[in-house]
Short mmCIF file of C-alpha atoms in Angstrom, two decimals:
data_model
loop_
_atom_site.label_atom_id
_atom_site.label_comp_id
_atom_site.label_asym_id
_atom_site.label_seq_id
_atom_site.Cartn_x
_atom_site.Cartn_y
_atom_site.Cartn_z
CA MET A 1 -32.47 19.62 49.59
CA ALA A 2 -31.83 21.45 46.34
CA ILE A 3 -28.39 22.89 45.82
CA PRO A 4 -28.52 26.60 44.85
CA THR A 5 -26.50 28.19 42.08
CA SER A 6 -26.44 31.53 43.82
CA PHE A 7 -27.09 32.96 47.31
CA ARG A 8 -26.90 36.15 49.42
CA GLU A 9 -24.01 37.06 51.57
CA TYR A 10 -22.93 40.10 53.55
CA ARG A 11 -19.64 41.86 52.84
CA LEU A 12 -17.74 44.77 54.30
CA PRO A 13 -16.50 46.84 51.33
CA LYS A 14 -15.27 49.50 53.75
CA SER A 15 -14.11 49.13 57.35
CA GLU A 16 -15.97 52.24 58.53
CA GLY A 17 -18.54 50.58 60.78
CA TYR A 18 -21.39 48.15 60.60
CA HIS A 19 -23.41 50.60 58.52
CA SER A 20 -21.09 49.45 55.67
CA LEU A 21 -22.55 45.94 55.77
CA THR A 22 -23.75 45.20 52.23
CA ILE A 23 -25.80 42.25 50.97
CA GLN A 24 -24.49 40.88 47.69
CA GLN A 25 -25.31 38.04 45.38
CA ALA A 26 -22.71 35.26 45.14
CA SER A 27 -22.33 32.25 42.89
CA LEU A 28 -21.76 28.79 44.29
CA ARG A 29 -18.52 27.14 43.12
CA PRO A 30 -18.06 23.37 42.84
CA LEU A 31 -17.00 21.54 45.97
CA LYS A 32 -13.45 20.26 46.31
CA LEU A 33 -12.92 16.63 47.37
CA ASN A 34 -12.79 17.33 51.14
CA GLU A 35 -15.24 20.19 51.37
CA VAL A 36 -18.80 20.40 52.67
CA LEU A 37 -21.61 22.76 51.64
CA VAL A 38 -23.55 24.02 54.66
CA LYS A 39 -26.89 25.87 54.59
CA VAL A 40 -26.46 28.49 57.28
CA HIS A 41 -29.44 28.68 59.64
CA ALA A 42 -28.08 31.05 62.32
CA VAL A 43 -25.02 33.25 63.05
CA SER A 44 -24.14 34.78 66.40
CA VAL A 45 -22.48 38.20 66.66
CA GLN A 46 -19.22 38.79 68.60
CA PHE A 47 -17.65 41.95 69.98
CA ARG A 48 -14.80 41.04 67.63
CA ASP A 49 -17.21 41.51 64.70
CA LEU A 50 -17.69 45.08 65.70
CA LEU A 51 -13.91 45.66 65.68
CA VAL A 52 -13.68 44.07 62.22
CA ALA A 53 -16.47 46.27 60.93
CA LYS A 54 -14.76 49.42 62.27
CA GLY A 55 -11.31 48.49 61.07
CA GLN A 56 -10.08 48.25 64.64
CA TYR A 57 -9.19 44.56 64.68
CA SER A 58 -5.62 43.79 65.64
CA LEU A 59 -4.96 41.31 62.81
CA PRO A 60 -4.84 41.92 59.04
CA LEU A 61 -8.29 41.66 57.38
CA LYS A 62 -9.22 40.27 54.04
CA PRO A 63 -10.43 43.15 51.84
CA ASN A 64 -14.24 43.15 51.34
CA VAL A 65 -14.48 40.36 53.88
CA VAL A 66 -17.63 38.35 54.71
CA PRO A 67 -17.94 39.05 58.48
CA CYS A 68 -18.73 36.86 61.50
CA SER A 69 -17.28 33.57 62.66
CA ASP A 70 -20.00 31.58 64.38
CA LEU A 71 -22.57 29.53 62.54
CA ALA A 72 -24.97 26.67 62.92
CA GLY A 73 -26.44 25.00 59.90
CA GLU A 74 -27.35 21.93 57.85
CA VAL A 75 -25.15 19.93 55.50
CA VAL A 76 -26.45 20.13 51.97
CA ALA A 77 -23.73 18.38 49.93
CA VAL A 78 -20.30 16.87 50.47
CA GLY A 79 -17.17 16.39 48.35
CA GLU A 80 -16.28 12.99 46.95
CA ASP A 81 -13.73 12.13 49.63
CA VAL A 82 -15.90 13.16 52.65
CA LYS A 83 -16.97 10.19 54.71
CA ARG A 84 -17.81 11.73 58.09
CA TRP A 85 -20.65 13.99 56.98
CA LYS A 86 -23.86 13.54 54.98
CA ALA A 87 -26.74 15.73 53.81
CA GLY A 88 -29.04 16.64 56.67
CA ASP A 89 -26.42 16.61 59.43
CA ARG A 90 -26.70 19.54 61.91
CA VAL A 91 -23.30 21.13 62.25
CA SER A 92 -21.28 24.05 63.49
CA CYS A 93 -17.63 24.79 62.64
CA ASN A 94 -14.51 25.75 64.51
CA PHE A 95 -13.54 29.48 64.83
CA MET A 96 -10.05 28.69 63.45
CA LEU A 97 -10.76 26.16 60.72
CA ASP A 98 -7.40 24.41 60.96
CA TRP A 99 -6.86 24.35 64.76
CA LEU A 100 -7.76 20.73 65.34
CA SER A 101 -5.95 19.98 68.65
CA GLY A 102 -2.87 20.80 70.68
CA GLU A 103 -1.42 24.23 71.30
CA LEU A 104 -2.19 27.21 69.18
CA ILE A 105 0.57 28.12 66.74
CA GLU A 106 0.83 31.28 64.66
CA GLU A 107 -0.01 29.71 61.34
CA LEU A 108 -3.40 28.54 62.59
CA VAL A 109 -4.53 32.14 63.36
CA ASP A 110 -4.69 32.73 59.58
CA SER A 111 -7.60 30.29 59.37
CA SER A 112 -9.80 32.48 61.64
CA LEU A 113 -13.23 33.06 60.08
CA GLY A 114 -14.46 36.62 59.53
CA GLY A 115 -11.11 38.27 59.57
CA PRO A 116 -8.09 36.91 57.69
CA ILE A 117 -10.57 34.80 55.63
CA ASP A 118 -14.20 35.20 54.76
CA GLY A 119 -16.65 34.50 57.51
CA VAL A 120 -20.15 33.05 57.80
CA LEU A 121 -22.73 35.83 57.50
CA THR A 122 -24.00 34.17 54.35
CA GLU A 123 -26.83 31.90 53.33
CA TYR A 124 -24.48 29.09 52.28
CA LYS A 125 -20.91 28.35 53.31
CA ILE A 126 -18.35 25.90 51.90
CA LEU A 127 -16.11 24.59 54.68
CA PRO A 128 -13.32 21.96 55.05
CA ALA A 129 -14.80 18.73 56.42
CA HIS A 130 -12.23 18.64 59.23
CA ALA A 131 -13.57 21.91 60.68
CA LEU A 132 -17.16 20.73 61.27
CA ILE A 133 -18.61 19.75 64.62
CA ASP A 134 -21.90 17.97 65.46
CA ILE A 135 -24.48 20.20 67.17
CA PRO A 136 -25.76 18.88 70.53
CA GLU A 137 -29.19 17.39 69.90
CA HIS A 138 -31.05 19.46 72.49
CA LEU A 139 -29.96 22.78 71.00
CA SER A 140 -31.75 24.83 68.33
CA TYR A 141 -29.77 26.32 65.43
CA GLU A 142 -29.95 29.69 67.14
CA GLU A 143 -28.57 28.29 70.37
CA ALA A 144 -25.90 26.24 68.62
CA SER A 145 -24.62 29.26 66.65
CA THR A 146 -23.39 30.75 69.98
CA LEU A 147 -20.86 27.96 70.57
CA PRO A 148 -17.85 28.42 68.19
CA CYS A 149 -16.31 31.54 69.78
CA ALA A 150 -17.91 32.63 73.01
CA ALA A 151 -18.56 29.14 74.46
CA ILE A 152 -15.19 27.70 73.32
CA THR A 153 -13.35 30.73 74.73
CA ALA A 154 -14.97 30.30 78.15
CA TYR A 155 -14.40 26.53 78.05
CA ASN A 156 -10.72 26.87 77.09
CA ALA A 157 -10.23 29.44 79.83
CA LEU A 158 -11.66 27.29 82.61
CA MET A 159 -11.00 23.77 81.29
CA GLY A 160 -7.94 24.18 79.10
CA LEU A 161 -4.47 24.62 80.67
CA SER A 162 -5.45 24.08 84.28
CA PRO A 163 -9.03 22.74 84.51
CA LEU A 164 -11.13 23.96 87.35
CA LYS A 165 -12.58 21.37 89.72
CA GLY A 166 -15.48 21.05 92.04
CA GLY A 167 -15.08 23.36 95.04
CA ASP A 168 -13.02 25.97 93.14
CA THR A 169 -14.16 29.60 93.21
CA VAL A 170 -14.48 31.46 89.92
CA LEU A 171 -14.91 35.20 89.35
CA ILE A 172 -16.93 36.07 86.27
CA GLN A 173 -16.93 39.65 84.97
CA GLY A 174 -20.17 40.76 83.37
CA THR A 175 -23.00 38.92 81.65
CA GLY A 176 -21.98 38.96 78.00
CA GLY A 177 -21.58 35.86 75.85
CA VAL A 178 -18.25 34.56 77.14
CA SER A 179 -19.13 35.45 80.72
CA ILE A 180 -22.48 33.66 80.74
CA PHE A 181 -20.90 30.54 79.27
CA GLY A 182 -18.13 30.72 81.88
CA LEU A 183 -20.79 30.91 84.56
CA GLN A 184 -22.66 27.92 83.18
CA PHE A 185 -19.56 25.77 82.76
CA ALA A 186 -18.29 26.63 86.20
CA VAL A 187 -21.60 25.79 87.85
CA ALA A 188 -21.89 22.56 85.91
CA SER A 189 -18.42 21.61 87.15
CA GLY A 190 -19.23 22.17 90.82
CA ALA A 191 -17.46 25.49 91.27
CA THR A 192 -18.67 28.41 93.37
CA VAL A 193 -19.31 31.43 91.11
CA ILE A 194 -19.03 35.14 91.85
CA VAL A 195 -20.44 37.49 89.17
CA THR A 196 -19.93 41.23 88.75
CA SER A 197 -22.20 43.54 86.78
CA SER A 198 -23.43 47.11 86.77
CA SER A 199 -27.03 45.97 86.53
CA ASN A 200 -29.08 44.28 89.31
CA GLU A 201 -31.37 42.92 86.57
CA LYS A 202 -28.50 41.19 84.88
CA LEU A 203 -27.20 39.91 88.21
CA GLU A 204 -30.60 38.36 88.81
CA VAL A 205 -30.19 36.40 85.57
CA ALA A 206 -26.80 35.23 86.82
CA ARG A 207 -28.35 34.17 90.07
CA ARG A 208 -30.95 32.06 88.25
CA LEU A 209 -28.16 30.42 86.31
CA GLY A 210 -26.46 29.36 89.51
CA ALA A 211 -24.16 32.22 90.60
CA LYS A 212 -23.82 32.11 94.34
CA HIS A 213 -22.45 35.61 94.97
CA LEU A 214 -23.46 38.78 93.10
CA ILE A 215 -21.63 42.14 93.16
CA ASN A 216 -22.89 45.34 91.53
CA TYR A 217 -19.68 47.22 90.79
CA ARG A 218 -21.53 50.52 90.51
CA THR A 219 -22.64 50.35 94.12
CA THR A 220 -19.53 48.44 95.21
CA PRO A 221 -16.62 50.01 93.31
CA ASP A 222 -14.08 48.21 95.46
CA TRP A 223 -15.39 44.87 94.26
CA ASP A 224 -12.05 43.23 94.61
CA LYS A 225 -12.26 43.73 98.38
CA GLU A 226 -15.72 42.22 98.38
CA VAL A 227 -14.43 39.19 96.52
CA LEU A 228 -11.68 38.80 99.16
CA ARG A 229 -14.30 39.08 101.86
CA ILE A 230 -16.44 36.40 100.21
CA THR A 231 -13.48 34.03 99.92
CA LYS A 232 -12.29 34.79 103.45
CA GLY A 233 -9.11 36.46 102.16
CA ARG A 234 -7.97 33.59 100.00
CA GLY A 235 -9.01 34.89 96.60
CA VAL A 236 -10.54 33.09 93.63
CA ASP A 237 -8.96 30.21 91.70
CA HIS A 238 -9.95 31.56 88.26
CA VAL A 239 -10.95 34.92 86.85
CA VAL A 240 -12.77 35.26 83.55
CA GLU A 241 -11.25 38.65 82.72
CA VAL A 242 -13.22 40.40 80.00
CA GLY A 243 -12.68 44.01 81.10
CA GLY A 244 -9.03 44.36 80.25
CA ALA A 245 -6.99 47.33 81.38
CA GLY A 246 -9.81 48.88 83.36
CA THR A 247 -10.35 45.83 85.59
CA LEU A 248 -7.04 43.89 85.49
CA SER A 249 -5.50 45.39 88.59
CA ARG A 250 -8.56 44.59 90.76
CA SER A 251 -8.68 41.09 89.31
CA MET A 252 -5.11 40.49 90.39
CA ASN A 253 -5.93 41.79 93.89
CA CYS A 254 -8.57 39.09 94.45
CA THR A 255 -6.95 36.11 92.75
CA ARG A 256 -5.36 33.52 95.07
CA VAL A 257 -1.69 32.92 95.15
CA ALA A 258 -0.77 30.96 91.98
CA GLY A 259 -4.31 31.49 90.68
CA PHE A 260 -5.32 32.01 87.06
CA VAL A 261 -6.31 35.27 85.39
CA ASN A 262 -7.77 34.31 81.99
CA ILE A 263 -7.55 37.39 79.80
CA ILE A 264 -10.27 37.41 77.18
CA GLY A 265 -11.48 40.95 76.43
CA PHE A 266 -10.95 44.65 76.84
CA VAL A 267 -14.45 46.11 77.04
CA SER A 268 -13.79 48.31 80.10
CA GLY A 269 -11.46 50.74 78.31
CA ALA A 270 -8.27 52.26 79.70
CA GLY A 271 -6.88 51.66 83.18
CA ASP A 272 -3.82 51.58 85.32
CA TYR A 273 -2.06 48.20 85.59
CA SER A 274 1.43 49.51 86.34
CA ASP A 275 1.53 47.17 89.32
CA LEU A 276 1.09 44.06 87.22
CA ILE A 277 4.74 42.92 87.43
CA ILE A 278 5.01 43.21 91.19
CA LYS A 279 1.73 41.47 91.84
CA ALA A 280 2.39 38.77 89.28
CA ILE A 281 5.77 37.95 90.82
CA PHE A 282 4.93 38.12 94.54
CA ARG A 283 1.58 36.34 94.15
CA SER A 284 2.85 33.84 91.51
CA LEU A 285 -0.11 34.65 89.32
CA ASN A 286 -0.74 32.90 86.05
CA PHE A 287 -1.84 35.15 83.16
CA ARG A 288 -3.26 33.46 80.10
CA GLY A 289 -4.55 35.10 77.00
CA ILE A 290 -7.43 33.06 75.45
CA ASP A 291 -8.14 33.07 71.69
CA ALA A 292 -11.09 30.71 71.22
CA GLY A 293 -10.10 27.01 71.15
CA SER A 294 -9.42 23.94 69.07
CA ARG A 295 -11.76 21.41 67.54
CA ALA A 296 -10.77 19.05 70.33
CA HIS A 297 -11.88 21.68 72.86
CA PHE A 298 -15.16 22.03 70.95
CA GLU A 299 -15.85 18.28 71.09
CA ASP A 300 -15.00 18.07 74.79
CA MET A 301 -17.21 21.09 75.48
CA ASN A 302 -20.13 19.60 73.60
CA ARG A 303 -19.94 16.52 75.78
CA LEU A 304 -20.21 18.69 78.87
CA ILE A 305 -23.09 20.65 77.36
CA THR A 306 -24.93 17.48 76.49
CA ALA A 307 -24.25 15.70 79.78
CA THR A 308 -25.46 18.66 81.85
CA ASN A 309 -28.18 19.87 79.48
CA ILE A 310 -26.75 23.40 79.27
CA LYS A 311 -28.82 25.75 77.20
CA PRO A 312 -27.06 28.86 75.81
CA VAL A 313 -28.69 32.18 76.81
CA VAL A 314 -29.88 34.01 73.67
CA ASP A 315 -30.85 37.55 74.40
CA ARG A 316 -32.38 38.47 71.04
CA VAL A 317 -32.68 37.09 67.50
CA PHE A 318 -32.59 39.34 64.43
CA ALA A 319 -33.53 38.55 60.82
CA PHE A 320 -30.84 38.23 58.14
CA GLU A 321 -31.85 41.58 56.70
CA GLN A 322 -31.38 43.18 60.12
CA ALA A 323 -27.68 42.37 60.51
CA ALA A 324 -26.68 46.01 61.04
CA GLU A 325 -29.30 46.30 63.82
CA ALA A 326 -27.86 43.18 65.43
CA PHE A 327 -24.37 44.73 65.42
CA ALA A 328 -25.75 47.96 66.85
CA TYR A 329 -27.50 46.02 69.61
CA VAL A 330 -24.26 44.27 70.54
CA GLU A 331 -22.44 47.64 70.58
CA LYS A 332 -24.84 48.94 73.29
CA GLN A 333 -23.66 46.11 75.61
CA GLN A 334 -27.07 45.88 77.22
CA HIS A 335 -27.58 42.22 76.29
CA VAL A 336 -27.29 39.16 78.52
CA GLY A 337 -25.72 36.16 76.76
CA LYS A 338 -25.66 36.16 72.99
CA VAL A 339 -27.21 38.04 70.07
CA VAL A 340 -28.08 35.93 67.06
CA ILE A 341 -28.95 36.55 63.40
CA ARG A 342 -31.43 34.01 61.95
CA VAL A 343 -30.17 33.49 58.39
CA SER A 344 -32.57 30.87 56.99
CA LYS A 345 -36.31 31.47 57.15
CA ASN A 346 -36.97 27.73 57.30
#
């Protein structure tokens, strides 16, 4: 494959919304000894990317940043000291480039793509060799682009600190990217899954993916009581908590004593969680904030994906030139699974 001298990339010259996304020409610099040049085939869009575009992200942003963090692509060239990778390899990369294994420490957060450093919404990307991961053979580039953030986050929540086991019960909120992966990993691990959503159509998708119990929280606003009924008063072992303040109190109500509330998102808006301390103490609840995962998590997750033939759910694919439309589609929160931008036409 020919190595280009220039390529197109998106940048955010202003953090005023995704309408500020701008395609620019960039020049390709020489590779350092331990770097790899990847031709980007697909990029998936996160809720985080919306926050970055709007200037609402909680961490400092690089000015005029290249957005997005999740890619799948093909190795084009490697630096002189790179032994692990070769041209033609199908790869993804870790969300935090330098988080290889072990616990997350503050310094590693600075290597998060599409925020503190330039991201991956670009036709070509130079990456450190240590951050790359093989793509499971049965996945397309579009499917594989969904793994680095949403899938890893779900995997780390359910398999990280206290791995779920067959027979556990897991509560999944919603049917977005992290939620759908959480559902798939839980089912693949032999857990019983309860899914909440405001849409019966989305709940039907969850049922087809293996969810055993479905709750429409529009028609059942006291969904925590329904979860307790389903679990015969015991509560669930794990919650994939993507709602945040608006759902946290109910999640605590229906988690078993010493169960795990994995806090991932805040899409539900404001809410009252003034009773958090009392419930946490008297029910011995474990609260864990999840910020993606390490390369070791990624490798372990890919083994599970390969062994159980999990296929990521891709709701819609947009062309590279339609990036702003892809962001707008994610903002509507009507999708099931992931939204992807196809970067390469071939």
